[in-house]
Amino acid sequence: MAVFSFKNKTYSRSMLNGNEAYDPGAMVAIASVTTTAGQASVSFTSIPSTYAALQIWVMGRSNEASTNATDLKIQFNSDTATNYAYHILQGNGSAASAAGGATQSTMYAFRALPGNSSTSGIFGAAVVDVHDYASTSKYKTLRVFSGSDRNAADTTYRVQLSSGLWMSTSAVSSVQLSCDVNFAAGSTFHLFGIKG
Amino acid sequence: MPATYIPIQSTTLSSSAATVTFSSIPQTYTDLCVRYAVRDDLAGNTGNSFFIALNSSASGHSNTYIRGNGATVSTGNNTTSTSWTVLYATSATATSNTFASGEFYFPNYTASTAKQGSIFNAHETNATTAFLFSSAHLFNNTAAVTSITFTANSASFVAGSTFHLYGIKKD
């Protein structure tokens, strides 16, 4: 028997024969973190290797006492060695530019995080994709679409496409996200697995 | 409640192939999305363009793009053609074990009007020069999309290249 709850805005039914089969779909929530003020980093650990890709949704703000936007940094498996590369394509409201770096210690979504002296409630956004994260024969390529804005002609804020490379054939089992100072309270990070 | 993001077909190449095609695409979704990782075997190159075509050799493919190479930005467009050009797959002289990663999103694919889509492609290698590419695509054709074909440019996609097709439902 199906149960509708208008109060709770839910719908449920059993998986008895004759009911529509339950299909959770390809996108599965794995973990979420909401930061406290001054939290230095966010880590997703013990990531299952059963998906085709990972996706991370970020709504972030830096705890730095400045209006300047700052960088979101991304590492895998607690690897802090120079095993990364990055590339960016961005616009800051004044000019478009591109940059890249080899043999880096981290990957980036540059200037994705508004500073904590910006208007309260302003957060930057980023969607991070890691395809074939569980492969043990491939290095890992990261794609990020990110942006921040504070309703001002501030060129530290930008919209950006970026990519990263982690030069390891290990499956990604953990992700570390950090920034130059610390995260402000209320920054949210959601990790999803995407089935293939 | 039914799911809204559904795997339709997946291909992981066990050997090189010049093309990969998703065919007989069900017409029961609202949008399509292909997530892929590609490397080809073009000698002497770190990156090589590849092509995406809808409904095999149908005409009406055009696109406007922006591209960054790790130092400079460029933009351009390609007018009516039998396929869209994507910049770039990772190629033979790029850092080993590295594949370009991308997502091709195509909304309202069953519409009997012209249709628009988008691509975000990241070609990576451990060097200052690598390419980011984003484009808006027009399929100026009133036929519903029933197939999507990826074709390497004078090369073959290597083993390990992966392609995943998803259907997205609005409800």
mmCIF file of C-alpha atoms in Angstrom:
data_model
loop_
_atom_site.group_PDB
_atom_site.id
_atom_site.type_symbol
_atom_site.label_atom_id
_atom_site.label_comp_id
_atom_site.label_asym_id
_atom_site.label_seq_id
_atom_site.Cartn_x
_atom_site.Cartn_y
_atom_site.Cartn_z
ATOM 1 C CA MET A 1 0.000 0.000 0.000
ATOM 2 C CA ALA A 2 1.346 3.417 -0.934
ATOM 3 C CA VAL A 3 1.431 6.110 1.757
ATOM 4 C CA PHE A 4 1.220 9.787 0.935
ATOM 5 C CA SER A 5 2.067 12.323 3.626
ATOM 6 C CA PHE A 6 1.239 15.885 2.671
ATOM 7 C CA LYS A 7 2.480 17.102 6.036
ATOM 8 C CA ASN A 8 5.881 15.513 5.622
ATOM 9 C CA LYS A 9 5.854 15.794 1.805
ATOM 10 C CA THR A 10 6.746 12.157 1.423
ATOM 11 C CA TYR A 11 5.560 9.244 -0.640
ATOM 12 C CA SER A 12 6.384 5.672 0.173
ATOM 13 C CA ARG A 13 5.354 2.196 -0.823
ATOM 14 C CA SER A 14 6.580 -1.312 -0.384
ATOM 15 C CA MET A 15 8.567 -3.211 -2.973
ATOM 16 C CA LEU A 16 5.949 -5.910 -3.291
ATOM 17 C CA ASN A 17 5.362 -7.626 -6.583
ATOM 18 C CA GLY A 18 3.348 -5.419 -8.859
ATOM 19 C CA ASN A 19 4.703 -2.124 -7.538
ATOM 20 C CA GLU A 20 7.079 -0.121 -9.658
ATOM 21 C CA ALA A 21 10.657 -1.313 -9.140
ATOM 22 C CA TYR A 22 12.786 0.919 -6.945
ATOM 23 C CA ASP A 23 15.504 2.589 -8.984
ATOM 24 C CA PRO A 24 17.796 4.945 -7.079
ATOM 25 C CA GLY A 25 19.178 6.325 -10.342
ATOM 26 C CA ALA A 26 22.762 6.967 -11.288
ATOM 27 C CA MET A 27 23.543 9.775 -8.865
ATOM 28 C CA VAL A 28 23.969 8.577 -5.283
ATOM 29 C CA ALA A 29 24.701 10.771 -2.274
ATOM 30 C CA ILE A 30 27.759 9.497 -0.373
ATOM 31 C CA ALA A 31 28.570 12.141 2.276
ATOM 32 C CA SER A 32 28.045 15.794 3.194
ATOM 33 C CA VAL A 33 29.943 18.287 5.351
ATOM 34 C CA THR A 34 28.940 21.720 6.615
ATOM 35 C CA THR A 35 31.869 23.619 8.056
ATOM 36 C CA THR A 36 32.212 25.422 11.345
ATOM 37 C CA ALA A 37 33.959 28.779 11.497
ATOM 38 C CA GLY A 38 37.693 28.415 11.006
ATOM 39 C CA GLN A 39 37.553 24.809 9.845
ATOM 40 C CA ALA A 40 40.841 24.208 8.101
ATOM 41 C CA SER A 41 39.812 21.518 5.656
ATOM 42 C CA VAL A 42 37.149 19.083 4.598
ATOM 43 C CA SER A 43 37.907 15.427 3.988
ATOM 44 C CA PHE A 44 35.823 12.737 2.378
ATOM 45 C CA THR A 45 37.303 9.369 3.291
ATOM 46 C CA SER A 46 36.653 5.675 2.647
ATOM 47 C CA ILE A 47 35.092 6.492 -0.722
ATOM 48 C CA PRO A 48 33.650 3.329 -2.310
ATOM 49 C CA SER A 49 35.229 2.268 -5.592
ATOM 50 C CA THR A 50 31.939 1.152 -7.055
ATOM 51 C CA TYR A 51 30.976 4.172 -9.156
ATOM 52 C CA ALA A 52 32.058 5.418 -12.592
ATOM 53 C CA ALA A 53 32.655 8.970 -11.403
ATOM 54 C CA LEU A 54 32.540 11.281 -8.410
ATOM 55 C CA GLN A 55 30.941 14.701 -8.251
ATOM 56 C CA ILE A 56 31.372 17.237 -5.464
ATOM 57 C CA TRP A 57 29.109 20.244 -4.990
ATOM 58 C CA VAL A 58 30.674 23.143 -3.111
ATOM 59 C CA MET A 59 29.116 26.315 -1.699
ATOM 60 C CA GLY A 60 32.121 27.900 0.012
ATOM 61 C CA ARG A 61 33.346 31.005 1.759
ATOM 62 C CA SER A 62 36.795 31.730 3.159
ATOM 63 C CA ASN A 63 37.294 32.782 6.777
ATOM 64 C CA GLU A 64 39.921 35.319 5.664
ATOM 65 C CA ALA A 65 39.229 38.875 6.877
ATOM 66 C CA SER A 66 39.146 40.360 3.404
ATOM 67 C CA THR A 67 36.700 40.951 0.584
ATOM 68 C CA ASN A 68 39.098 39.226 -1.833
ATOM 69 C CA ALA A 69 38.087 35.875 -3.261
ATOM 70 C CA THR A 70 40.498 33.056 -2.484
ATOM 71 C CA ASP A 71 41.322 29.642 -3.906
ATOM 72 C CA LEU A 72 39.740 26.260 -3.270
ATOM 73 C CA LYS A 73 42.418 23.558 -3.196
ATOM 74 C CA ILE A 74 41.789 19.904 -3.993
ATOM 75 C CA GLN A 75 43.999 16.900 -3.264
ATOM 76 C CA PHE A 76 43.451 13.154 -3.427
ATOM 77 C CA ASN A 77 44.411 10.392 -0.988
ATOM 78 C CA SER A 78 46.231 12.892 1.264
ATOM 79 C CA ASP A 79 48.913 13.222 -1.399
ATOM 80 C CA THR A 80 50.726 16.517 -0.748
ATOM 81 C CA ALA A 81 53.666 15.813 -3.064
ATOM 82 C CA THR A 82 54.138 17.489 -6.441
ATOM 83 C CA ASN A 83 52.033 14.935 -8.262
ATOM 84 C CA TYR A 84 49.498 17.323 -9.747
ATOM 85 C CA ALA A 85 49.009 19.655 -12.701
ATOM 86 C CA TYR A 86 46.337 22.306 -13.230
ATOM 87 C CA HIS A 87 44.913 24.436 -16.038
ATOM 88 C CA ILE A 88 42.381 27.262 -15.945
ATOM 89 C CA LEU A 89 40.226 29.307 -18.320
ATOM 90 C CA GLN A 90 38.597 32.271 -16.620
ATOM 91 C CA GLY A 91 36.990 35.677 -16.801
ATOM 92 C CA ASN A 92 37.063 38.243 -14.003
ATOM 93 C CA GLY A 93 34.637 40.795 -15.354
ATOM 94 C CA SER A 94 37.447 42.725 -16.988
ATOM 95 C CA ALA A 95 39.478 40.217 -18.963
ATOM 96 C CA ALA A 96 39.573 36.571 -19.959
ATOM 97 C CA SER A 97 42.748 34.600 -19.357
ATOM 98 C CA ALA A 98 44.239 31.130 -19.229
ATOM 99 C CA ALA A 99 47.020 29.647 -17.154
ATOM 100 C CA GLY A 100 48.532 26.294 -16.331
ATOM 101 C CA GLY A 101 51.076 24.660 -14.099
ATOM 102 C CA ALA A 102 52.889 21.341 -14.104
ATOM 103 C CA THR A 103 54.316 19.409 -11.176
ATOM 104 C CA GLN A 104 52.163 21.077 -8.552
ATOM 105 C CA SER A 105 51.331 20.135 -4.978
ATOM 106 C CA THR A 106 47.570 20.597 -5.413
ATOM 107 C CA MET A 107 44.752 21.216 -7.884
ATOM 108 C CA TYR A 108 42.644 24.372 -7.771
ATOM 109 C CA ALA A 109 39.393 26.142 -8.319
ATOM 110 C CA PHE A 110 40.992 29.579 -8.260
ATOM 111 C CA ARG A 111 39.150 32.396 -6.454
ATOM 112 C CA ALA A 112 36.060 30.281 -5.882
ATOM 113 C CA LEU A 113 35.636 31.397 -2.249
ATOM 114 C CA PRO A 114 34.505 34.915 -1.275
ATOM 115 C CA GLY A 115 36.428 36.475 1.605
ATOM 116 C CA ASN A 116 34.718 36.788 4.965
ATOM 117 C CA SER A 117 34.539 40.577 4.800
ATOM 118 C CA SER A 118 32.184 40.269 1.843
ATOM 119 C CA THR A 119 28.483 40.809 2.384
ATOM 120 C CA SER A 120 27.139 38.193 4.726
ATOM 121 C CA GLY A 121 25.569 35.208 2.990
ATOM 122 C CA ILE A 122 27.649 35.367 -0.163
ATOM 123 C CA PHE A 123 29.210 32.013 -1.053
ATOM 124 C CA GLY A 124 31.054 30.853 -4.155
ATOM 125 C CA ALA A 125 29.967 27.752 -6.036
ATOM 126 C CA ALA A 126 31.870 24.898 -7.617
ATOM 127 C CA VAL A 127 31.013 21.580 -9.229
ATOM 128 C CA VAL A 128 33.926 19.164 -9.261
ATOM 129 C CA ASP A 129 33.914 16.068 -11.486
ATOM 130 C CA VAL A 130 36.328 13.146 -11.361
ATOM 131 C CA HIS A 131 35.677 10.596 -14.084
ATOM 132 C CA ASP A 132 37.100 7.073 -13.702
ATOM 133 C CA TYR A 133 38.259 7.939 -10.169
ATOM 134 C CA ALA A 134 38.530 4.250 -9.243
ATOM 135 C CA SER A 135 40.710 3.252 -12.179
ATOM 136 C CA THR A 136 43.989 1.561 -11.263
ATOM 137 C CA SER A 137 45.456 2.069 -14.733
ATOM 138 C CA LYS A 138 44.760 5.766 -15.294
ATOM 139 C CA TYR A 139 45.925 9.026 -13.819
ATOM 140 C CA LYS A 140 42.930 11.049 -12.626
ATOM 141 C CA THR A 141 41.622 14.044 -14.559
ATOM 142 C CA LEU A 142 39.545 16.592 -12.639
ATOM 143 C CA ARG A 143 37.058 19.065 -14.160
ATOM 144 C CA VAL A 144 35.727 22.044 -12.226
ATOM 145 C CA PHE A 145 33.161 24.695 -13.093
ATOM 146 C CA SER A 146 33.265 27.407 -10.458
ATOM 147 C CA GLY A 147 32.388 31.002 -9.851
ATOM 148 C CA SER A 148 32.095 33.730 -7.257
ATOM 149 C CA ASP A 149 30.547 37.198 -7.298
ATOM 150 C CA ARG A 150 30.000 39.900 -4.672
ATOM 151 C CA ASN A 151 28.044 42.481 -6.663
ATOM 152 C CA ALA A 152 31.103 44.643 -7.192
ATOM 153 C CA ALA A 153 33.683 45.236 -9.907
ATOM 154 C CA ASP A 154 36.230 43.131 -8.047
ATOM 155 C CA THR A 155 38.611 41.278 -10.350
ATOM 156 C CA THR A 156 39.540 38.778 -7.657
ATOM 157 C CA TYR A 157 36.113 37.264 -8.360
ATOM 158 C CA ARG A 158 35.742 35.162 -11.459
ATOM 159 C CA VAL A 159 33.956 32.492 -13.403
ATOM 160 C CA GLN A 160 36.259 29.641 -14.229
ATOM 161 C CA LEU A 161 36.616 26.354 -16.015
ATOM 162 C CA SER A 162 39.519 24.437 -14.615
ATOM 163 C CA SER A 163 41.083 21.019 -14.844
ATOM 164 C CA GLY A 164 43.506 19.074 -12.771
ATOM 165 C CA LEU A 165 45.636 15.973 -13.120
ATOM 166 C CA TRP A 166 46.636 13.675 -10.292
ATOM 167 C CA MET A 167 49.503 11.518 -11.489
ATOM 168 C CA SER A 168 48.677 8.343 -9.646
ATOM 169 C CA THR A 169 47.082 5.091 -10.760
ATOM 170 C CA SER A 170 45.697 4.518 -7.281
ATOM 171 C CA ALA A 171 41.931 4.631 -6.935
ATOM 172 C CA VAL A 172 40.745 7.814 -5.277
ATOM 173 C CA SER A 173 39.714 6.748 -1.791
ATOM 174 C CA SER A 174 39.707 10.182 -0.170
ATOM 175 C CA VAL A 175 39.405 13.827 -1.195
ATOM 176 C CA GLN A 176 40.845 16.755 0.761
ATOM 177 C CA LEU A 177 39.468 20.281 0.188
ATOM 178 C CA SER A 178 41.119 23.302 1.751
ATOM 179 C CA CYS A 179 41.826 26.981 1.219
ATOM 180 C CA ASP A 180 44.578 29.475 2.035
ATOM 181 C CA VAL A 181 43.180 30.477 5.414
ATOM 182 C CA ASN A 182 40.204 28.485 6.694
ATOM 183 C CA PHE A 183 36.606 27.986 5.683
ATOM 184 C CA ALA A 184 33.889 30.208 7.056
ATOM 185 C CA ALA A 185 30.977 28.671 8.909
ATOM 186 C CA GLY A 186 28.254 27.287 6.709
ATOM 187 C CA SER A 187 30.365 26.222 3.737
ATOM 188 C CA THR A 188 28.804 23.039 2.365
ATOM 189 C CA PHE A 189 30.353 20.127 0.509
ATOM 190 C CA HIS A 190 28.332 17.242 -0.943
ATOM 191 C CA LEU A 191 29.955 14.130 -2.415
ATOM 192 C CA PHE A 192 28.054 12.026 -4.970
ATOM 193 C CA GLY A 193 28.877 8.814 -6.758
ATOM 194 C CA ILE A 194 27.697 8.470 -10.350
ATOM 195 C CA LYS A 195 27.018 4.992 -11.632
ATOM 196 C CA GLY A 196 28.056 3.966 -15.111
ATOM 197 C CA MET B 1 9.466 7.910 -6.689
ATOM 198 C CA PRO B 2 11.260 7.293 -9.996
ATOM 199 C CA ALA B 3 14.877 8.304 -10.380
ATOM 200 C CA THR B 4 15.729 11.191 -12.679
ATOM 201 C CA TYR B 5 19.319 10.459 -13.736
ATOM 202 C CA ILE B 6 19.447 7.033 -15.392
ATOM 203 C CA PRO B 7 22.348 5.124 -16.997
ATOM 204 C CA ILE B 8 21.357 4.070 -20.530
ATOM 205 C CA GLN B 9 24.507 2.605 -22.133
ATOM 206 C CA SER B 10 28.209 2.417 -21.313
ATOM 207 C CA THR B 11 31.261 1.537 -23.358
ATOM 208 C CA THR B 12 34.787 0.915 -22.089
ATOM 209 C CA LEU B 13 37.165 0.158 -24.928
ATOM 210 C CA SER B 14 39.147 -3.040 -24.477
ATOM 211 C CA SER B 15 41.045 -2.303 -27.703
ATOM 212 C CA SER B 16 41.472 0.694 -29.967
ATOM 213 C CA ALA B 17 38.482 1.917 -31.912
ATOM 214 C CA ALA B 18 38.033 4.773 -34.361
ATOM 215 C CA THR B 19 34.403 5.343 -33.398
ATOM 216 C CA VAL B 20 32.041 4.739 -30.506
ATOM 217 C CA THR B 21 28.298 4.938 -31.109
ATOM 218 C CA PHE B 22 25.302 4.986 -28.817
ATOM 219 C CA SER B 23 22.392 3.848 -30.933
ATOM 220 C CA SER B 24 18.698 3.125 -30.493
ATOM 221 C CA ILE B 25 18.532 5.758 -27.767
ATOM 222 C CA PRO B 26 15.179 5.528 -25.965
ATOM 223 C CA GLN B 27 12.918 8.491 -26.532
ATOM 224 C CA THR B 28 11.535 8.457 -23.002
ATOM 225 C CA TYR B 29 13.818 10.988 -21.279
ATOM 226 C CA THR B 30 13.917 14.764 -21.224
ATOM 227 C CA ASP B 31 17.668 15.331 -21.687
ATOM 228 C CA LEU B 32 20.763 13.292 -22.521
ATOM 229 C CA CYS B 33 24.208 13.469 -20.982
ATOM 230 C CA VAL B 34 27.405 11.689 -22.024
ATOM 231 C CA ARG B 35 30.347 11.603 -19.619
ATOM 232 C CA TYR B 36 33.581 10.377 -21.184
ATOM 233 C CA ALA B 37 37.321 9.913 -20.841
ATOM 234 C CA VAL B 38 39.277 9.739 -24.096
ATOM 235 C CA ARG B 39 42.830 9.220 -25.295
ATOM 236 C CA ASP B 40 43.853 8.523 -28.868
ATOM 237 C CA ASP B 41 46.924 7.087 -30.573
ATOM 238 C CA LEU B 42 47.896 9.976 -32.833
ATOM 239 C CA ALA B 43 51.690 9.898 -32.899
ATOM 240 C CA GLY B 44 53.670 13.060 -32.232
ATOM 241 C CA ASN B 45 50.787 14.905 -30.546
ATOM 242 C CA THR B 46 49.834 15.656 -26.962
ATOM 243 C CA GLY B 47 46.272 16.474 -28.025
ATOM 244 C CA ASN B 48 44.025 15.803 -30.989
ATOM 245 C CA SER B 49 40.544 16.946 -31.883
ATOM 246 C CA PHE B 50 37.680 14.494 -32.102
ATOM 247 C CA PHE B 51 34.148 14.670 -33.415
ATOM 248 C CA ILE B 52 30.639 14.189 -32.079
ATOM 249 C CA ALA B 53 27.752 13.634 -34.435
ATOM 250 C CA LEU B 54 24.063 13.061 -33.868
ATOM 251 C CA ASN B 55 22.055 10.603 -35.924
ATOM 252 C CA SER B 56 25.076 9.420 -37.941
ATOM 253 C CA SER B 57 25.679 11.577 -40.990
ATOM 254 C CA ALA B 58 22.878 14.068 -40.454
ATOM 255 C CA SER B 59 23.726 17.652 -41.302
ATOM 256 C CA GLY B 60 23.095 20.743 -39.208
ATOM 257 C CA HIS B 61 25.911 20.621 -36.635
ATOM 258 C CA SER B 62 27.406 24.012 -35.713
ATOM 259 C CA ASN B 63 29.026 25.388 -32.571
ATOM 260 C CA THR B 64 30.563 28.392 -30.823
ATOM 261 C CA TYR B 65 33.448 27.714 -28.469
ATOM 262 C CA ILE B 66 35.955 29.175 -26.050
ATOM 263 C CA ARG B 67 39.338 27.545 -25.515
ATOM 264 C CA GLY B 68 42.293 28.053 -23.210
ATOM 265 C CA ASN B 69 45.718 26.487 -23.728
ATOM 266 C CA GLY B 70 47.275 27.247 -20.369
ATOM 267 C CA ALA B 71 48.461 30.653 -21.563
ATOM 268 C CA THR B 72 46.020 32.280 -23.955
ATOM 269 C CA VAL B 73 42.285 32.352 -24.629
ATOM 270 C CA SER B 74 40.669 31.977 -28.021
ATOM 271 C CA THR B 75 37.157 31.719 -29.336
ATOM 272 C CA GLY B 76 35.580 30.754 -32.597
ATOM 273 C CA ASN B 77 32.742 28.995 -34.290
ATOM 274 C CA ASN B 78 32.186 26.248 -36.800
ATOM 275 C CA THR B 79 29.258 26.470 -39.162
ATOM 276 C CA THR B 80 27.071 23.797 -40.637
ATOM 277 C CA SER B 81 28.749 20.434 -40.719
ATOM 278 C CA THR B 82 28.107 16.735 -40.291
ATOM 279 C CA SER B 83 29.692 16.792 -36.811
ATOM 280 C CA TRP B 84 30.961 18.978 -33.979
ATOM 281 C CA THR B 85 34.699 19.330 -33.394
ATOM 282 C CA VAL B 86 35.848 18.978 -29.773
ATOM 283 C CA LEU B 87 39.271 20.173 -28.584
ATOM 284 C CA TYR B 88 40.985 17.817 -27.514
ATOM 285 C CA ALA B 89 41.436 14.172 -26.666
ATOM 286 C CA THR B 90 44.734 13.403 -24.936
ATOM 287 C CA SER B 91 47.122 11.883 -27.479
ATOM 288 C CA ALA B 92 50.155 9.660 -27.727
ATOM 289 C CA THR B 93 52.929 11.977 -26.487
ATOM 290 C CA ALA B 94 50.966 13.385 -23.536
ATOM 291 C CA THR B 95 51.753 12.224 -20.015
ATOM 292 C CA SER B 96 51.214 8.484 -19.877
ATOM 293 C CA ASN B 97 48.047 7.050 -18.331
ATOM 294 C CA THR B 98 46.285 10.391 -18.831
ATOM 295 C CA PHE B 99 42.886 10.761 -20.472
ATOM 296 C CA ALA B 100 40.901 13.876 -21.353
ATOM 297 C CA SER B 101 37.652 14.153 -19.407
ATOM 298 C CA GLY B 102 34.433 15.686 -20.621
ATOM 299 C CA GLU B 103 30.695 16.015 -20.410
ATOM 300 C CA PHE B 104 28.302 16.512 -23.302
ATOM 301 C CA TYR B 105 24.856 17.706 -22.209
ATOM 302 C CA PHE B 106 21.967 17.755 -24.658
ATOM 303 C CA PRO B 107 18.563 18.894 -23.402
ATOM 304 C CA ASN B 108 15.206 18.294 -25.021
ATOM 305 C CA TYR B 109 16.693 15.800 -27.466
ATOM 306 C CA THR B 110 13.358 14.459 -28.717
ATOM 307 C CA ALA B 111 12.009 17.867 -29.754
ATOM 308 C CA SER B 112 10.822 18.337 -33.320
ATOM 309 C CA THR B 113 12.694 21.635 -33.485
ATOM 310 C CA ALA B 114 16.341 22.674 -33.683
ATOM 311 C CA LYS B 115 18.159 21.713 -30.477
ATOM 312 C CA GLN B 116 21.040 23.123 -28.407
ATOM 313 C CA GLY B 117 23.618 21.410 -26.236
ATOM 314 C CA SER B 118 26.894 22.107 -24.463
ATOM 315 C CA ILE B 119 30.287 20.513 -23.872
ATOM 316 C CA PHE B 120 32.949 20.997 -21.213
ATOM 317 C CA ASN B 121 36.164 19.156 -22.142
ATOM 318 C CA ALA B 122 39.412 19.040 -20.158
ATOM 319 C CA HIS B 123 42.537 17.839 -21.941
ATOM 320 C CA GLU B 124 45.247 17.300 -19.355
ATOM 321 C CA THR B 125 48.946 16.559 -19.311
ATOM 322 C CA ASN B 126 51.756 17.377 -16.904
ATOM 323 C CA ALA B 127 52.842 20.515 -18.741
ATOM 324 C CA THR B 128 51.961 24.192 -18.769
ATOM 325 C CA THR B 129 50.163 23.724 -22.072
ATOM 326 C CA ALA B 130 46.919 21.786 -21.943
ATOM 327 C CA PHE B 131 43.512 22.686 -23.252
ATOM 328 C CA LEU B 132 40.199 23.591 -21.669
ATOM 329 C CA PHE B 133 37.286 23.780 -24.087
ATOM 330 C CA SER B 134 33.666 24.730 -23.706
ATOM 331 C CA SER B 135 31.162 25.102 -26.458
ATOM 332 C CA ALA B 136 27.542 25.646 -27.253
ATOM 333 C CA HIS B 137 26.229 23.331 -29.929
ATOM 334 C CA LEU B 138 23.350 23.620 -32.324
ATOM 335 C CA PHE B 139 21.726 20.639 -33.990
ATOM 336 C CA ASN B 140 19.709 22.442 -36.654
ATOM 337 C CA ASN B 141 17.633 19.406 -37.415
ATOM 338 C CA THR B 142 14.039 18.631 -36.474
ATOM 339 C CA ALA B 143 14.627 14.895 -36.044
ATOM 340 C CA ALA B 144 14.736 13.434 -32.571
ATOM 341 C CA VAL B 145 18.174 12.265 -31.508
ATOM 342 C CA THR B 146 18.443 8.497 -31.776
ATOM 343 C CA SER B 147 22.199 8.039 -31.907
ATOM 344 C CA ILE B 148 25.418 9.769 -30.793
ATOM 345 C CA THR B 149 28.768 8.945 -32.412
ATOM 346 C CA PHE B 150 32.232 9.836 -31.144
ATOM 347 C CA THR B 151 34.925 9.704 -33.842
ATOM 348 C CA ALA B 152 38.671 10.115 -33.408
ATOM 349 C CA ASN B 153 40.427 12.421 -35.870
ATOM 350 C CA SER B 154 42.708 10.386 -38.147
ATOM 351 C CA ALA B 155 43.408 8.154 -35.186
ATOM 352 C CA SER B 156 41.736 5.667 -32.841
ATOM 353 C CA PHE B 157 40.595 5.983 -29.266
ATOM 354 C CA VAL B 158 42.793 3.728 -27.161
ATOM 355 C CA ALA B 159 41.819 0.944 -24.805
ATOM 356 C CA GLY B 160 40.548 2.316 -21.514
ATOM 357 C CA SER B 161 38.611 5.171 -23.100
ATOM 358 C CA THR B 162 35.173 5.246 -21.491
ATOM 359 C CA PHE B 163 31.812 6.624 -22.562
ATOM 360 C CA HIS B 164 28.682 6.682 -20.378
ATOM 361 C CA LEU B 165 25.263 7.760 -21.692
ATOM 362 C CA TYR B 166 22.610 8.953 -19.216
ATOM 363 C CA GLY B 167 18.982 9.894 -19.600
ATOM 364 C CA ILE B 168 17.613 12.676 -17.416
ATOM 365 C CA LYS B 169 13.904 12.861 -16.678
ATOM 366 C CA LYS B 170 12.141 16.011 -15.603
ATOM 367 C CA ASP B 171 9.720 14.035 -13.417
#
